[in-house]
JSON list of C-alpha atoms in Angstrom, two decimals:
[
{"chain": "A", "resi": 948, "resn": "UNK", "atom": "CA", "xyz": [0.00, 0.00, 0.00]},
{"chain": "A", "resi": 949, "resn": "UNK", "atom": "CA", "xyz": [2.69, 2.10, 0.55]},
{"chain": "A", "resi": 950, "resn": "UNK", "atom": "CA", "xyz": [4.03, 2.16, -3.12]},
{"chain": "A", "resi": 951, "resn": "UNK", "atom": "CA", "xyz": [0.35, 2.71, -4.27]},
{"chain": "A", "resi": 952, "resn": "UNK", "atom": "CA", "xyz": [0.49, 6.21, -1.56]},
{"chain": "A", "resi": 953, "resn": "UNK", "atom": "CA", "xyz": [3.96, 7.42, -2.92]},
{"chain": "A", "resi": 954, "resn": "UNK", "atom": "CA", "xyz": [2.68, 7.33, -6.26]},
{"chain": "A", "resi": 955, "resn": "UNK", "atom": "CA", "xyz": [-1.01, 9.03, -5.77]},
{"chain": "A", "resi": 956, "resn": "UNK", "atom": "CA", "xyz": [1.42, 11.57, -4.45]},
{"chain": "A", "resi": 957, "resn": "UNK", "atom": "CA", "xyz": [3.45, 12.46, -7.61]},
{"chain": "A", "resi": 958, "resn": "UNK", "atom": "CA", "xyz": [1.88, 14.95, -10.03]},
{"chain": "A", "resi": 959, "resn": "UNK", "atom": "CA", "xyz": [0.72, 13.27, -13.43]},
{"chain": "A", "resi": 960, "resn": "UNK", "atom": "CA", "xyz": [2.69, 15.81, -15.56]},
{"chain": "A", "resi": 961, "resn": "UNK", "atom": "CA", "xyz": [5.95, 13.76, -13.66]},
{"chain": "A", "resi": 962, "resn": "UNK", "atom": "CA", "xyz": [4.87, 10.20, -13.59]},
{"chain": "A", "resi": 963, "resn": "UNK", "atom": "CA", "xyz": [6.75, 9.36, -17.37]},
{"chain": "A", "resi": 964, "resn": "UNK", "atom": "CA", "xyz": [9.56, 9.63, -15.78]},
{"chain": "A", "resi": 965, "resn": "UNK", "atom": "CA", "xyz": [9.32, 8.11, -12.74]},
{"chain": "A", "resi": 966, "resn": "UNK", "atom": "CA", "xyz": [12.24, 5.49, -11.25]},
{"chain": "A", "resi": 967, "resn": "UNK", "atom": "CA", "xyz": [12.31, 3.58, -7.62]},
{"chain": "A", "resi": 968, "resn": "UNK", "atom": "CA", "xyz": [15.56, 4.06, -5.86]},
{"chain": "A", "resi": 969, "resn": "UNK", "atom": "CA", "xyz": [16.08, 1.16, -3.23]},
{"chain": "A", "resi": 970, "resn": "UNK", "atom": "CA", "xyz": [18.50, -0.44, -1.11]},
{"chain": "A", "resi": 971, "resn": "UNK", "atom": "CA", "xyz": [19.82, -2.99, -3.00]},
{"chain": "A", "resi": 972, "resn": "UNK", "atom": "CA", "xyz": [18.95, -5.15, 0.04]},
{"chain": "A", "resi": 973, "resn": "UNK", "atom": "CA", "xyz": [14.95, -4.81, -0.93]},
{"chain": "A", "resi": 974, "resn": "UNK", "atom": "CA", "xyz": [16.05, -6.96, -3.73]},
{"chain": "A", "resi": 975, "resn": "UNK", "atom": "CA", "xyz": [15.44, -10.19, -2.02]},
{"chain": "A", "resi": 976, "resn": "UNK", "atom": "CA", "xyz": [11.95, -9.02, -1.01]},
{"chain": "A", "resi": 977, "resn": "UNK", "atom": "CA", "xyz": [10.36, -7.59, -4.19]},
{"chain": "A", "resi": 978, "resn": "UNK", "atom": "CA", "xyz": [8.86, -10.64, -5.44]},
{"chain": "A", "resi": 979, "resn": "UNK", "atom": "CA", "xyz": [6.87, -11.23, -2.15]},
{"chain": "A", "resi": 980, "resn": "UNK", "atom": "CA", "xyz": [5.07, -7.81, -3.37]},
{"chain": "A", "resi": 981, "resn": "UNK", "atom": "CA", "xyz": [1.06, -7.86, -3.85]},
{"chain": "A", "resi": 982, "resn": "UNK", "atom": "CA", "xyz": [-1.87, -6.10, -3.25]},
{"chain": "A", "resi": 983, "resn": "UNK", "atom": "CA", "xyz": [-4.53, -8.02, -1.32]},
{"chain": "A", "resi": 984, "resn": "UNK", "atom": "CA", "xyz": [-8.14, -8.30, -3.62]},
{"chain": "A", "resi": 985, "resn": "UNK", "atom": "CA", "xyz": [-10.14, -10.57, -1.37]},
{"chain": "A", "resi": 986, "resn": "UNK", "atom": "CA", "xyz": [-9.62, -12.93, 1.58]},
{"chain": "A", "resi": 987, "resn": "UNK", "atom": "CA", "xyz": [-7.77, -15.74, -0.41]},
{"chain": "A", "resi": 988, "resn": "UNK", "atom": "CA", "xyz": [-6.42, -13.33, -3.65]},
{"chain": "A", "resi": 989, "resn": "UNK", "atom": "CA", "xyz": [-3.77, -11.10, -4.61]},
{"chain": "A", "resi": 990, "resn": "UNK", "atom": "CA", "xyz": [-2.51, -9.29, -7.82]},
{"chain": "A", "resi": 991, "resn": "UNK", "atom": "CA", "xyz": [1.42, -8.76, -8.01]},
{"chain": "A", "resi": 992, "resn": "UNK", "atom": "CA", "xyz": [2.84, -5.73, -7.66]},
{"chain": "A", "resi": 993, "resn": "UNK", "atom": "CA", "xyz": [6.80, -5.99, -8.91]},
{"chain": "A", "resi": 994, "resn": "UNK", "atom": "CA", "xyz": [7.47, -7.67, -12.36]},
{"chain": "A", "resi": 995, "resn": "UNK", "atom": "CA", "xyz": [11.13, -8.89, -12.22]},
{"chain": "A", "resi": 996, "resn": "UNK", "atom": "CA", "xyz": [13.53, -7.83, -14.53]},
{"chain": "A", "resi": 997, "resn": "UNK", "atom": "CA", "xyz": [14.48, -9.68, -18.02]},
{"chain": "A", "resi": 998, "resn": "UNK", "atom": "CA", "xyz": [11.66, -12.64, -18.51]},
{"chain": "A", "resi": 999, "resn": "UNK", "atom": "CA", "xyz": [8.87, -11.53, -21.35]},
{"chain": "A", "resi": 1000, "resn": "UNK", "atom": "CA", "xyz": [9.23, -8.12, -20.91]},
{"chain": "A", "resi": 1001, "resn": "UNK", "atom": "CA", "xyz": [13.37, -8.71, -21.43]},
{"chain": "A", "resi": 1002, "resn": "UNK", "atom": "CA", "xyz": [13.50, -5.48, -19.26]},
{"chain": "A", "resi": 1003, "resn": "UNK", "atom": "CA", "xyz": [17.25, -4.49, -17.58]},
{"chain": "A", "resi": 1004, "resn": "UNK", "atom": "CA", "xyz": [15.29, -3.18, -14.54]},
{"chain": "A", "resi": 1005, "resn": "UNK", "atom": "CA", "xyz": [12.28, -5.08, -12.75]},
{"chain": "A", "resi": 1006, "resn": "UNK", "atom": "CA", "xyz": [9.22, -3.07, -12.35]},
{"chain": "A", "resi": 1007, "resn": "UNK", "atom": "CA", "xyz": [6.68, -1.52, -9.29]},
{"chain": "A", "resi": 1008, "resn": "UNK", "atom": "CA", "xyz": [3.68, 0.28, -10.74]},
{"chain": "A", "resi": 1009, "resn": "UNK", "atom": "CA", "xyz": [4.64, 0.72, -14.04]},
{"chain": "A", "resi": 1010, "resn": "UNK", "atom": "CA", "xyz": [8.11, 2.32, -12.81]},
{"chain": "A", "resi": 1011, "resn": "UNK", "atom": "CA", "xyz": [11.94, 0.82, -13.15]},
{"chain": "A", "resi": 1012, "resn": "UNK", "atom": "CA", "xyz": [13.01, -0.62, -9.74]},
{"chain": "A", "resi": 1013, "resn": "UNK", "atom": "CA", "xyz": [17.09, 0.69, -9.41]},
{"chain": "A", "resi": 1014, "resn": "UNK", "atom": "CA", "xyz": [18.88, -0.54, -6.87]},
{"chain": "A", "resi": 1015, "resn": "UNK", "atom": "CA", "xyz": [21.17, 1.49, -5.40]},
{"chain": "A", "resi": 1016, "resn": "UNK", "atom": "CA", "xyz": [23.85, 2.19, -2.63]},
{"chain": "A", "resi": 1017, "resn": "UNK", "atom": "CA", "xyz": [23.37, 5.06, -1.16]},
{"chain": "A", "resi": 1018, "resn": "UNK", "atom": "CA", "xyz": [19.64, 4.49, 0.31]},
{"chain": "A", "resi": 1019, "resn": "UNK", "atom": "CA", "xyz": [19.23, 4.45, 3.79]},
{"chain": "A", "resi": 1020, "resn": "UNK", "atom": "CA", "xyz": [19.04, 1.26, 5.41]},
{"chain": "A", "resi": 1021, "resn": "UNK", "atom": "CA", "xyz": [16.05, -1.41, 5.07]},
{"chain": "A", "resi": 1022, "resn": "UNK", "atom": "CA", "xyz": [13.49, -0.62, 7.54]},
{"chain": "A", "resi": 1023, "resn": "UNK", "atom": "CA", "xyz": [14.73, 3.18, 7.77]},
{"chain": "A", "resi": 1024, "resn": "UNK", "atom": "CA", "xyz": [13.53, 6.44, 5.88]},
{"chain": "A", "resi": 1025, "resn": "UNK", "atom": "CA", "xyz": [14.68, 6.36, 2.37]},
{"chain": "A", "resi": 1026, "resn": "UNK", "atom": "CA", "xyz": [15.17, 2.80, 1.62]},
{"chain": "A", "resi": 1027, "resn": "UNK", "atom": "CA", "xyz": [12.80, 3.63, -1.01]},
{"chain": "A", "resi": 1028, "resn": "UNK", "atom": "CA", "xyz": [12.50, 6.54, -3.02]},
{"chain": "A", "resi": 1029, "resn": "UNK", "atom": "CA", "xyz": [9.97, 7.52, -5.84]},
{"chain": "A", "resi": 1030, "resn": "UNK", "atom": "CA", "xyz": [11.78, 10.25, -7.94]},
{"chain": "A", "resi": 1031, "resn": "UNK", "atom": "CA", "xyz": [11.60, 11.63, -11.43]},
{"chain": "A", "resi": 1032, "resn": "UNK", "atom": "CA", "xyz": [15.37, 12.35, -11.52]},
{"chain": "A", "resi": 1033, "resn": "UNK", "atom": "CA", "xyz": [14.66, 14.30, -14.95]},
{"chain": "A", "resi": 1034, "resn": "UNK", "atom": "CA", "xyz": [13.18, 17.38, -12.84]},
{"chain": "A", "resi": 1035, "resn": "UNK", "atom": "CA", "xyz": [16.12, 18.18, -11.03]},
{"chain": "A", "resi": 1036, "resn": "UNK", "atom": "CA", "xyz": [18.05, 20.86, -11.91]},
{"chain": "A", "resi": 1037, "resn": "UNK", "atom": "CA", "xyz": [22.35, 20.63, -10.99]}
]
């Protein structure tokens, strides 16, 4: 549910561009991922990467999953990130 709150939170006008940044820890969890439909159902929420879609980067919402080094630990704030690097200015 969390994932599905993050990105009800991002304007539309951003979402094309949209990437999770994670601790590459979360990597090992990701394919536990789904969101509850009735008492005995689920639907998946991460597609891994490669398979069908022969993707380089598995998949939350619609949005690349990166993993990456410099999140905060699993469990603490920023583990996960929702950004649309293309917005920032340097």
């Amino acid at each position: 549910q969390n994932f599905i709150d993050m990105l009800a939170r991002v304007p539309v006008r951003f979402r094309k561009g949209l990437a999770w940044y994670i601790n590459q820890e979360l990597e090992t969890q990701l394919p536990g991922l789904y969101l509850a439909t009735g008492a005995n159902s689920g639907q998946l929420v991460y597609m891994p990467p490669g398979g069908i879609s022969g993707a380089q980067y598995g998949n939350i919402l619609g949005a690349p999953v990166i993993p990456i080094e410099q999140a905060s630990a699993p469990g603490a704030v920023g583990d996960v990130t929702l950004a649309a690097l293309s917005q920032y200015k340097l």
